[in-house]
Coordinates of C-alpha atoms in Angstrom, one line a residue:
Chain A
M95 CA -16.4 -24.8 -15.8
N96 CA -12.8 -23.8 -16.2
L97 CA -11.4 -27.2 -17.1
H98 CA -8.1 -25.7 -18.4
G99 CA -7.7 -24.0 -15.0
I100 CA -8.2 -27.2 -13.0
R101 CA -5.8 -29.0 -15.4
A102 CA -3.2 -26.3 -15.0
I103 CA -3.2 -26.5 -11.2
Y104 CA -3.3 -30.3 -11.2
L105 CA -0.4 -30.6 -13.6
Y106 CA 1.6 -27.9 -11.9
E107 CA 1.2 -29.7 -8.5
M108 CA 2.1 -33.1 -10.0
A109 CA 5.2 -31.5 -11.6
R110 CA 6.1 -30.3 -8.2
A111 CA 6.1 -33.9 -7.0
W112 CA 8.4 -35.0 -9.8
R113 CA 10.7 -32.1 -9.0
T114 CA 10.9 -33.3 -5.4
L115 CA 10.8 -37.0 -6.0
A116 CA 13.2 -37.8 -3.2
Q117 CA 11.0 -36.0 -0.7
S118 CA 7.5 -36.9 -1.9
I119 CA 8.0 -40.5 -3.0
A120 CA 11.4 -42.0 -2.0
S121 CA 11.4 -40.7 1.6
P122 CA 8.0 -42.2 2.6
I123 CA 8.8 -45.5 0.9
L124 CA 12.1 -45.7 2.7
S125 CA 10.6 -44.9 6.1
T126 CA 7.8 -47.5 5.6
S127 CA 10.4 -50.1 4.5
L128 CA 12.3 -49.4 7.8
Y129 CA 9.1 -50.0 9.7
F130 CA 8.7 -53.4 7.9
V131 CA 12.3 -54.3 8.6
V132 CA 12.1 -53.4 12.3
F133 CA 8.5 -54.3 13.2
G134 CA 7.8 -56.8 10.6
A135 CA 11.0 -58.9 10.1
A136 CA 13.0 -58.3 13.3
I137 CA 10.4 -57.8 16.2
G138 CA 7.5 -59.3 14.2
S139 CA 9.2 -62.7 13.9
R140 CA 9.1 -63.0 17.7
M141 CA 5.4 -62.0 18.0
G142 CA 2.4 -64.2 17.7
A143 CA -0.2 -63.8 15.0
I144 CA -3.1 -61.4 15.7
D145 CA -6.5 -62.6 14.6
G146 CA -4.7 -65.3 12.7
I147 CA -2.6 -62.8 10.7
S148 CA 1.2 -62.7 10.9
Y149 CA 2.4 -59.6 12.6
G150 CA 4.3 -58.4 9.5
A151 CA 1.1 -58.6 7.4
F152 CA -1.1 -57.2 10.2
I153 CA 0.8 -53.9 10.3
I154 CA 0.6 -53.3 6.5
P155 CA -2.8 -51.5 6.5
G156 CA -1.8 -49.4 9.5
L157 CA 1.5 -48.4 8.0
L158 CA -0.1 -47.6 4.7
M159 CA -2.7 -45.5 6.4
L160 CA 0.1 -43.7 8.4
S161 CA 1.8 -42.7 5.2
L162 CA -1.4 -41.9 3.4
L163 CA -2.6 -39.5 6.1
S164 CA 0.7 -37.7 6.6
E165 CA 1.5 -37.4 2.9
S166 CA -2.0 -36.3 1.9
I167 CA -1.9 -33.6 4.5
S168 CA 1.6 -32.6 3.8
N169 CA 1.2 -32.5 0.0
A170 CA -2.1 -30.5 0.0
S171 CA -1.1 -28.1 2.8
F172 CA 2.2 -27.2 1.2
G173 CA 0.6 -26.9 -2.3
I174 CA -1.6 -24.1 -1.2
Y175 CA 0.6 -22.6 1.5
F176 CA 3.6 -22.1 -0.7
P177 CA 1.8 -19.7 -3.1
K178 CA 0.5 -17.9 -0.1
F179 CA 4.0 -17.6 1.4
T180 CA 5.6 -16.4 -1.8
G181 CA 2.6 -14.2 -2.7
T182 CA 2.0 -15.9 -6.1
I183 CA -1.5 -16.7 -4.8
Y184 CA -2.6 -13.4 -6.4
E185 CA -2.6 -15.1 -9.7
I186 CA -5.1 -17.8 -8.6
L187 CA -7.3 -15.3 -6.8
S188 CA -7.4 -13.1 -9.9
A189 CA -8.1 -15.9 -12.3
P190 CA -11.6 -16.8 -13.7
I191 CA -11.7 -19.9 -11.6
S192 CA -14.2 -20.9 -8.9
A193 CA -13.3 -22.1 -5.4
L194 CA -14.5 -25.6 -6.3
E195 CA -12.2 -25.7 -9.3
I196 CA -9.2 -24.5 -7.2
V197 CA -10.0 -27.3 -4.7
L198 CA -10.3 -29.9 -7.5
G199 CA -6.9 -28.9 -8.9
F200 CA -5.0 -28.9 -5.6
V201 CA -6.8 -31.6 -3.7
G202 CA -7.0 -33.8 -6.9
A203 CA -3.2 -33.6 -7.3
A204 CA -2.5 -34.2 -3.6
A205 CA -4.9 -37.2 -3.5
S206 CA -3.4 -38.6 -6.7
K207 CA 0.1 -38.4 -5.3
S208 CA -1.1 -40.2 -2.1
V209 CA -2.8 -43.0 -4.1
I210 CA 0.4 -43.5 -6.2
L211 CA 2.4 -43.5 -3.0
G212 CA 0.0 -46.1 -1.4
A213 CA 0.4 -48.4 -4.4
L214 CA 4.2 -48.1 -4.2
I215 CA 4.1 -48.9 -0.5
L216 CA 1.9 -51.9 -1.1
A217 CA 4.4 -53.1 -3.8
T218 CA 7.3 -52.5 -1.4
A219 CA 5.6 -54.4 1.4
R220 CA 5.5 -57.4 -0.9
L221 CA 9.2 -57.5 -0.7
F222 CA 9.1 -58.1 3.0
V223 CA 5.9 -60.0 3.8
D224 CA 3.2 -62.0 2.1
Y225 CA -0.3 -60.5 2.3
E226 CA -3.6 -60.8 0.5
I227 CA -6.5 -58.4 -0.2
A228 CA -9.8 -60.0 0.7
H229 CA -12.0 -57.1 -0.5
P230 CA -10.1 -55.2 -3.3
F231 CA -13.1 -52.9 -4.1
W232 CA -13.4 -51.8 -0.5
M233 CA -9.6 -51.5 -0.2
V234 CA -9.6 -49.1 -3.2
A235 CA -12.6 -47.2 -1.9
F236 CA -11.0 -46.7 1.6
L237 CA -7.7 -45.7 -0.1
L238 CA -9.4 -43.1 -2.4
L239 CA -11.8 -41.7 0.2
T240 CA -9.0 -41.4 2.8
A241 CA -6.6 -39.8 0.3
V242 CA -9.3 -37.2 -0.8
T243 CA -10.5 -36.5 2.8
F244 CA -7.0 -35.9 4.2
S245 CA -5.9 -34.0 1.2
L246 CA -8.9 -31.7 1.8
F247 CA -7.9 -31.5 5.5
G248 CA -4.3 -30.6 4.4
F249 CA -5.7 -28.0 2.1
I250 CA -7.6 -26.4 5.0
I251 CA -4.4 -26.5 7.1
G252 CA -2.5 -24.8 4.3
L253 CA -5.1 -22.1 4.1
W254 CA -5.1 -21.6 7.9
A255 CA -1.4 -21.7 8.4
D256 CA 0.4 -18.4 8.3
D257 CA 3.8 -19.7 9.2
F258 CA 5.7 -22.9 8.6
Q259 CA 5.3 -24.0 12.2
K260 CA 1.5 -24.1 11.9
L261 CA 1.9 -26.0 8.7
Q262 CA 3.7 -28.8 10.6
I263 CA 2.0 -28.7 13.9
I264 CA -1.2 -30.6 13.1
P265 CA 0.5 -33.4 11.1
L266 CA 3.2 -33.9 13.8
M267 CA 1.3 -33.1 17.0
V268 CA -2.1 -34.5 16.2
I269 CA -2.2 -36.9 13.2
M270 CA 1.0 -38.8 14.0
P271 CA 0.0 -39.6 17.7
L272 CA -3.6 -40.4 16.7
T273 CA -2.3 -42.8 14.0
F274 CA 0.2 -44.5 16.4
L275 CA -2.6 -44.9 19.0
G276 CA -5.2 -45.8 16.3
G277 CA -4.3 -49.4 16.0
A278 CA -1.6 -49.2 13.3
F279 CA 0.6 -51.6 15.2
Y280 CA -1.9 -53.5 17.4
S281 CA -5.5 -54.5 17.6
I282 CA -7.8 -52.4 19.9
D283 CA -8.9 -55.6 21.5
M284 CA -5.4 -56.0 22.9
L285 CA -5.8 -52.9 25.0
P286 CA -7.1 -53.0 28.6
E287 CA -10.1 -51.0 29.6
P288 CA -10.6 -48.0 29.8
W289 CA -8.1 -47.5 26.9
Q290 CA -10.2 -49.6 24.6
T291 CA -13.2 -47.4 25.1
I292 CA -11.0 -44.2 24.9
S293 CA -9.6 -45.4 21.6
L294 CA -13.1 -45.4 20.1
F295 CA -12.9 -41.5 20.3
N296 CA -9.9 -41.6 18.1
P297 CA -11.2 -41.1 14.5
V298 CA -8.1 -42.8 13.0
V299 CA -9.2 -46.1 14.7
Y300 CA -12.1 -46.3 12.3
L301 CA -9.9 -45.6 9.2
I302 CA -7.3 -48.3 10.1
S303 CA -9.9 -50.8 11.2
G304 CA -12.0 -50.5 8.0
F305 CA -8.8 -50.6 5.9
R306 CA -7.5 -53.7 7.7
W307 CA -10.9 -55.3 7.2
S308 CA -10.6 -54.8 3.4
F309 CA -7.3 -56.7 3.5
Y310 CA -8.0 -59.5 6.0
G311 CA -11.7 -59.5 6.7
V312 CA -11.1 -58.7 10.4
A313 CA -11.8 -55.4 12.1
D314 CA -11.9 -53.7 15.5
V315 CA -15.2 -51.9 14.6
N316 CA -18.0 -52.6 12.2
V317 CA -16.8 -51.9 8.6
L318 CA -19.9 -49.9 7.8
T319 CA -19.2 -47.7 10.9
S320 CA -15.7 -47.2 9.6
F321 CA -17.0 -46.3 6.1
G322 CA -19.6 -43.9 7.6
M323 CA -16.9 -42.2 9.6
V324 CA -14.7 -41.6 6.5
C325 CA -17.7 -40.2 4.7
F326 CA -18.4 -38.0 7.7
F327 CA -14.9 -36.6 7.8
L328 CA -15.1 -35.9 4.1
F329 CA -18.3 -34.0 4.6
V330 CA -16.9 -31.9 7.5
C331 CA -13.8 -31.0 5.4
L332 CA -16.0 -30.0 2.4
L333 CA -18.1 -27.8 4.7
M334 CA -15.0 -26.1 6.0
V335 CA -13.5 -25.5 2.6
A336 CA -16.9 -24.1 1.4
W337 CA -16.9 -21.7 4.4
I338 CA -13.3 -20.6 3.8
F339 CA -14.0 -19.7 0.2
R340 CA -17.3 -18.0 0.9
T341 CA -15.8 -15.7 3.5
G342 CA -12.3 -15.3 1.9
Y343 CA -10.8 -16.4 5.2
R344 CA -7.0 -16.0 5.1
L345 CA -7.2 -15.6 1.3
K346 CA -8.5 -12.1 0.6
N347 CA -7.9 -8.8 2.4
Chain B
M276 CA -19.5 5.2 4.6
R277 CA -20.6 6.5 1.2
Q278 CA -23.1 4.5 -0.8
P279 CA -22.4 3.5 -4.4
N280 CA -23.1 6.2 -6.9
T281 CA -26.2 4.8 -8.3
D282 CA -27.0 8.0 -10.2
T283 CA -24.4 7.3 -12.8
P284 CA -24.8 3.9 -14.5
P285 CA -21.8 2.0 -15.7
S286 CA -20.5 3.5 -19.0
K287 CA -21.1 1.3 -22.0
Q288 CA -18.2 2.9 -23.9
A289 CA -15.7 2.3 -21.1
V290 CA -13.7 -0.9 -21.0
I291 CA -13.7 -0.6 -17.2
S292 CA -16.4 1.2 -15.4
I293 CA -15.9 1.8 -11.6
R294 CA -18.9 3.1 -9.6
G295 CA -18.9 4.0 -5.9
I296 CA -16.1 1.6 -5.0
G297 CA -15.1 1.9 -1.4
K298 CA -12.9 -0.3 0.8
T299 CA -12.6 -0.3 4.6
Y300 CA -10.3 -3.0 6.0
A301 CA -11.1 -5.0 9.1
S302 CA -8.7 -2.8 11.0
G303 CA -11.0 0.1 10.3
H304 CA -8.6 1.7 7.8
Q305 CA -10.6 3.3 4.9
A306 CA -8.4 2.7 1.9
L307 CA -10.9 3.9 -0.7
K308 CA -13.8 6.3 -0.1
S309 CA -16.0 6.2 -3.2
I310 CA -14.3 5.9 -6.5
D311 CA -16.0 6.6 -9.8
L312 CA -13.7 6.1 -12.8
D313 CA -14.1 5.0 -16.5
I314 CA -11.2 3.6 -18.5
R315 CA -11.5 4.0 -22.2
P316 CA -10.7 1.2 -24.6
G317 CA -7.2 1.2 -26.0
E318 CA -5.8 4.0 -23.8
I319 CA -2.9 4.1 -21.5
F320 CA -4.2 5.4 -18.2
A321 CA -1.7 6.4 -15.5
L322 CA -2.9 6.4 -11.9
L323 CA -0.7 8.6 -9.8
G324 CA -0.7 9.0 -6.1
P325 CA 1.5 9.1 -3.0
N326 CA 2.2 5.9 -1.0
G327 CA -0.9 4.6 0.7
A328 CA -3.2 6.6 -1.5
G329 CA -5.2 3.5 -2.5
K330 CA -3.8 2.8 -6.0
T331 CA -3.0 -0.9 -5.3
T332 CA -6.2 -1.4 -3.4
L333 CA -8.2 -0.1 -6.4
I334 CA -6.3 -2.3 -8.8
N335 CA -6.7 -5.4 -6.6
I336 CA -10.4 -4.8 -6.3
V337 CA -10.8 -4.7 -10.1
C338 CA -8.6 -7.8 -10.5
G339 CA -10.6 -9.7 -7.8
T340 CA -7.9 -10.2 -5.1
V341 CA -9.6 -7.8 -2.7
T342 CA -13.3 -7.7 -2.0
P343 CA -14.7 -4.1 -2.1
S344 CA -16.8 -2.9 0.8
N345 CA -19.3 -1.3 -1.6
G346 CA -19.7 -0.2 -5.2
T347 CA -19.5 -2.0 -8.5
V348 CA -16.9 -2.6 -11.3
C349 CA -17.8 -3.7 -14.8
V350 CA -15.2 -4.9 -17.3
N351 CA -16.6 -4.7 -20.8
G352 CA -20.0 -4.8 -19.3
F353 CA -19.3 -7.8 -17.1
D354 CA -19.7 -7.3 -13.3
I355 CA -16.5 -8.4 -11.5
Q356 CA -18.5 -10.2 -8.9
Q357 CA -21.6 -11.6 -10.6
D358 CA -19.8 -12.3 -14.0
Y359 CA -16.4 -12.8 -12.5
R360 CA -15.3 -15.4 -15.1
Q361 CA -16.0 -13.2 -18.1
A362 CA -14.6 -10.1 -16.3
R363 CA -11.4 -11.7 -15.1
A364 CA -10.7 -13.5 -18.4
Q365 CA -10.2 -10.1 -20.0
I366 CA -7.7 -8.8 -17.4
G367 CA -4.0 -9.4 -16.9
L368 CA -2.3 -8.2 -13.7
V369 CA 1.4 -7.5 -13.2
P370 CA 1.8 -7.0 -9.4
Q371 CA 4.0 -4.4 -7.8
E372 CA 6.3 -6.9 -6.0
L373 CA 8.3 -9.6 -7.8
L374 CA 5.9 -12.4 -6.9
T375 CA 7.2 -15.4 -8.8
G376 CA 7.7 -19.0 -7.9
A377 CA 11.2 -20.4 -7.6
F378 CA 11.8 -23.9 -8.8
E379 CA 9.7 -24.2 -11.9
S380 CA 10.9 -23.2 -15.4
V381 CA 10.0 -20.0 -17.1
E382 CA 8.1 -21.9 -19.8
A383 CA 6.1 -24.0 -17.2
T384 CA 5.1 -21.0 -15.1
V385 CA 3.8 -19.0 -18.2
R386 CA 2.0 -22.2 -19.4
F387 CA 0.4 -22.5 -16.0
S388 CA -0.9 -18.9 -16.1
R389 CA -2.5 -19.4 -19.5
G390 CA -4.3 -22.6 -18.3
L391 CA -5.4 -20.9 -15.1
F392 CA -7.2 -18.3 -17.1
G393 CA -9.1 -20.9 -19.0
K394 CA -7.2 -20.9 -22.3
P395 CA -6.1 -24.1 -24.0
P396 CA -2.3 -24.7 -24.4
S397 CA -0.8 -22.7 -27.3
P398 CA 2.9 -23.2 -27.8
A399 CA 2.9 -20.6 -30.6
T400 CA 1.4 -17.9 -28.3
L401 CA 3.8 -18.8 -25.6
E402 CA 6.8 -18.5 -27.9
K403 CA 5.5 -15.2 -29.3
I404 CA 5.2 -13.7 -25.8
L405 CA 8.5 -15.0 -24.5
R406 CA 10.3 -13.7 -27.6
Q407 CA 8.5 -10.3 -27.3
L408 CA 9.8 -10.1 -23.7
S409 CA 13.3 -11.4 -24.5
L410 CA 12.8 -14.5 -22.4
W411 CA 12.8 -17.1 -25.1
D412 CA 16.4 -18.1 -24.5
K413 CA 15.6 -18.5 -20.8
R414 CA 12.5 -20.6 -21.2
E415 CA 14.1 -23.7 -19.6
A416 CA 15.8 -21.7 -16.8
R417 CA 14.4 -22.0 -13.3
V418 CA 12.6 -18.9 -12.2
M419 CA 14.9 -18.5 -9.1
T420 CA 17.9 -18.1 -11.4
L421 CA 16.5 -15.0 -13.2
S422 CA 17.7 -11.5 -12.5
G423 CA 15.2 -8.9 -11.1
G424 CA 14.6 -7.4 -14.5
M425 CA 13.9 -10.7 -16.0
K426 CA 11.5 -11.6 -13.2
R427 CA 9.7 -8.4 -13.9
R428 CA 9.4 -9.3 -17.6
L429 CA 8.3 -12.8 -16.6
L430 CA 5.5 -11.4 -14.6
I431 CA 4.4 -9.4 -17.7
A432 CA 4.6 -12.6 -19.8
K433 CA 2.4 -14.4 -17.3
A434 CA -0.1 -11.6 -17.3
L435 CA -0.2 -11.6 -21.1
S436 CA -0.3 -15.4 -21.5
H437 CA -4.1 -15.5 -21.8
E438 CA -4.1 -12.6 -24.2
P439 CA -6.1 -10.1 -22.0
R440 CA -7.9 -7.0 -23.3
V441 CA -6.8 -5.0 -20.3
L442 CA -3.4 -5.0 -18.6
F443 CA -2.8 -3.6 -15.1
L444 CA 0.8 -2.7 -14.4
D445 CA 1.3 -1.9 -10.8
E446 CA 4.5 0.1 -10.5
P447 CA 6.0 -1.8 -13.5
T448 CA 9.4 -0.1 -13.4
A449 CA 10.0 0.1 -9.7
G450 CA 13.6 -0.9 -9.1
V451 CA 14.3 -1.3 -12.8
D452 CA 17.3 0.2 -14.5
V453 CA 17.0 3.0 -17.0
E454 CA 17.6 0.8 -20.1
L455 CA 15.1 -1.8 -19.1
R456 CA 12.6 1.0 -18.2
R457 CA 12.9 2.4 -21.7
D458 CA 12.4 -1.2 -23.1
M459 CA 9.3 -1.6 -21.0
W460 CA 7.9 1.7 -22.2
A461 CA 8.4 0.6 -25.8
M462 CA 6.7 -2.7 -25.0
V463 CA 3.7 -1.0 -23.4
R464 CA 3.3 1.2 -26.5
Q465 CA 3.5 -1.9 -28.7
L466 CA 0.8 -3.6 -26.6
R467 CA -1.4 -0.5 -26.9
E468 CA -1.0 -0.7 -30.7
Q469 CA -2.3 -4.2 -30.5
G470 CA -5.4 -2.9 -28.9
V471 CA -4.6 -3.7 -25.2
T472 CA -5.9 -1.1 -22.7
I473 CA -3.2 -0.4 -20.2
I474 CA -3.7 1.0 -16.7
L475 CA -0.5 1.7 -14.8
T476 CA 0.3 3.0 -11.4
T477 CA 3.6 4.7 -10.9
H478 CA 5.7 6.8 -8.6
Y479 CA 7.7 8.0 -11.6
I480 CA 5.9 11.1 -12.9
E481 CA 8.3 10.9 -15.8
E482 CA 6.8 7.6 -16.7
A483 CA 3.3 8.9 -16.8
E484 CA 4.4 12.0 -18.7
E485 CA 6.2 9.8 -21.2
M486 CA 3.5 7.2 -21.8
A487 CA 0.0 8.1 -20.5
D488 CA -2.9 9.3 -22.6
R489 CA -4.9 10.2 -19.5
I490 CA -3.9 10.7 -15.9
G491 CA -5.8 10.1 -12.7
V492 CA -4.5 11.4 -9.4
I493 CA -5.6 9.5 -6.3
N494 CA -5.0 10.8 -2.8
Q495 CA -6.3 9.5 0.6
G496 CA -8.7 7.1 -1.1
E497 CA -10.2 9.6 -3.4
I498 CA -9.7 10.4 -7.1
I499 CA -9.0 14.1 -7.2
V500 CA -8.3 14.6 -10.9
V501 CA -8.9 12.6 -14.1
E502 CA -7.8 14.4 -17.2
E503 CA -6.1 14.0 -20.6
K504 CA -2.4 14.3 -19.9
Q505 CA -1.9 17.2 -22.4
A506 CA -5.0 19.0 -21.1
L507 CA -3.8 18.6 -17.5
M508 CA -0.4 20.0 -18.4
N509 CA -2.0 22.8 -20.4
Q510 CA -4.5 23.7 -17.7
L511 CA -2.1 23.5 -14.8
G512 CA 1.2 24.0 -16.4
K513 CA 3.0 27.2 -15.8
K514 CA 5.9 28.6 -17.8
Q515 CA 8.9 30.5 -16.5
L516 CA 11.3 32.8 -18.1
V517 CA 14.7 32.7 -16.4
L518 CA 17.1 35.6 -16.9
T519 CA 20.7 35.4 -15.8
L520 CA 21.8 38.9 -15.0
V521 CA 25.2 40.5 -15.7
S522 CA 25.2 42.4 -12.4
S523 CA 23.4 41.2 -9.2
L524 CA 20.3 43.0 -7.8
T525 CA 19.5 43.4 -4.2
V526 CA 15.7 43.7 -4.7
V527 CA 13.3 43.7 -7.7
P528 CA 13.0 47.3 -8.8
S529 CA 9.7 48.9 -7.9
E530 CA 9.2 49.8 -11.6
L531 CA 8.8 46.1 -12.3
A532 CA 6.3 45.5 -9.5
S533 CA 3.5 44.8 -11.9
Y534 CA 5.3 41.6 -13.2
P535 CA 5.3 38.4 -11.1
L536 CA 9.1 38.3 -10.7
E537 CA 11.3 36.4 -8.2
L538 CA 14.9 37.2 -7.5
S539 CA 17.3 34.4 -6.6
A540 CA 19.1 34.6 -3.3
D541 CA 22.4 35.6 -5.0
G542 CA 20.6 38.3 -7.0
Y543 CA 21.9 37.1 -10.3
T544 CA 18.7 35.3 -11.5
L545 CA 15.4 36.8 -12.2
I546 CA 12.4 34.4 -12.8
Y547 CA 9.3 35.6 -14.5
T548 CA 6.3 33.2 -14.2
F549 CA 3.5 33.3 -16.7
D550 CA 0.5 31.3 -17.8
A551 CA 1.3 29.2 -20.8
Q552 CA -2.3 29.3 -22.0
K553 CA -2.6 33.1 -22.2
E554 CA -2.1 34.5 -25.7
H555 CA -0.3 37.6 -24.4
N556 CA 2.5 36.8 -21.9
Q557 CA 4.0 40.3 -21.5
I558 CA 7.5 39.1 -22.2
P559 CA 8.3 41.8 -24.8
E560 CA 7.2 44.5 -22.4
L561 CA 9.2 43.0 -19.6
L562 CA 12.4 42.9 -21.7
R563 CA 11.8 46.5 -22.9
H564 CA 11.4 47.5 -19.3
L565 CA 14.6 45.8 -18.3
A566 CA 16.4 47.6 -21.1
V567 CA 15.1 51.0 -20.0
L568 CA 16.2 50.3 -16.4
G569 CA 19.7 49.3 -17.7
I570 CA 19.4 45.8 -16.3
D571 CA 21.5 43.6 -18.7
F572 CA 21.3 39.9 -18.8
R573 CA 23.7 37.4 -20.4
D574 CA 21.4 34.4 -20.8
L575 CA 17.7 33.7 -20.9
H576 CA 15.7 30.5 -21.2
S577 CA 12.1 29.4 -20.6
R578 CA 11.0 26.3 -18.8
E579 CA 7.6 24.5 -18.5
S580 CA 6.3 23.0 -15.3
S581 CA 6.6 19.2 -15.4
L582 CA 3.9 16.8 -14.5
E583 CA 5.8 16.3 -11.2
D584 CA 5.3 20.0 -10.3
I585 CA 1.6 19.6 -11.2
F586 CA 1.2 16.5 -9.2
V587 CA 2.9 17.9 -6.1
N588 CA 0.7 21.0 -6.4
L589 CA -2.4 18.9 -6.8
I590 CA -1.7 16.8 -3.7
A591 CA -0.8 19.9 -1.7
T592 CA -4.1 21.7 -2.7
G593 CA -6.3 18.6 -2.4
G594 CA -7.1 18.6 -6.1
S595 CA -8.4 22.1 -6.6
L596 CA -7.4 23.4 -10.0

């Protein structure tokens, strides 16, 4: 195994995050803080508790998931798209490094950045609202699995995209609406039918529900179903990446 | 589509052994037909060919960035597909275009290349390479701030960072000024002295003539000639004797019909073409004949056909010698 190669890609990608600190860390923390101010402190103070949890605390897992999904996709997609765009991908393709090792380097770095960001957002949330984590092990498991899965998904988007518009279209036009409609700001129980049933087709519902359960012990859907869904997404993304590298899709020729 | 040439096994002496390599793109364009080529250890091999001949495709196949449609390539006995790790670890590639990052430092990008090729960090090697390429003073500069010539040298530094045995230089001096081109030639020779095998593609015939030990000519996806540079020039090279006359002629006199002579349009230059390889070139007889006919000349000089003349001729005749 080319461990030096994995390390080189990982460190290179992490260095990119430090070079663009304002964009990769400060900006998501600022936008999440604004959500806390507006929805948590201002509007939240006039809203009743949901499942016995104050509204400010209730939205923490959803907001964290919103940042986690968008930043994982954005970091990983840009990480692989930029070398394709500039042509420097030739170096990676001509190196003695396997597809798996390339994925470990890029996705590992993107997921690491997301986990660091998640921890910073949690720390920031503490400044605005009190919250507790009922199941820390599950919280970390959901955080890690989601970061890895959506970094993989971002990597796939980065490979697929052949212009900057395609790079942005999935995070903005698909992930963002699914997250807003996935119970980030409300409980699915609050929706009338048929929207409640329709929501169950939104995969992000399972992510947010499971994650919220790890904080407060309450969930819209069974936590094992949520966990199973995250593992299923991970598996699908792994299959897609394996296919891309086996066929050389958008990489060679 | 031709099948790989299975009759000729990969050469054990060759550092790179190419057998029956063909490439047809999804568009149907056949970039390479069936290439057989051996590169010897420690040589400078120049691959010449017009635009679209297949030079870059062939290099990209050996380096792993393009998948061949058929055929095999071995690098020091390692198959580029089955043993891609061992094969690729021995190769450095300097691409034709200035494909560099933008925001990272020179030092960081060279360190990245070394790691990518599976080598542990080595500040001493990095310093040696950057000094050799006159980039040491720029090691902390962002890549985007470098000039075109510096970026070209940076690409070479990246390709050398993992200490490869074989270096591919795809049009290394395209768009590079004369001084830098000379520097680069000197550096390539220095690398050869260190035991690195160098394969370069070039449009500049002068470059191949100056540097190469052997020359391959590729045209329309086929290698039409592979020969020692000197042998190629000797075999195909023609010499000319150019006489500047005192008085102009209207036609070549019939008494001189047995000599292959050409008269310039203004009638003041007589050109005698002869085979450089032949022991007897008939120049003394021609000069005596001219004296007898009272044709005086005020200057004479001889010239050899350049590699460029040979190349143009080869392409025009489809490789027939």
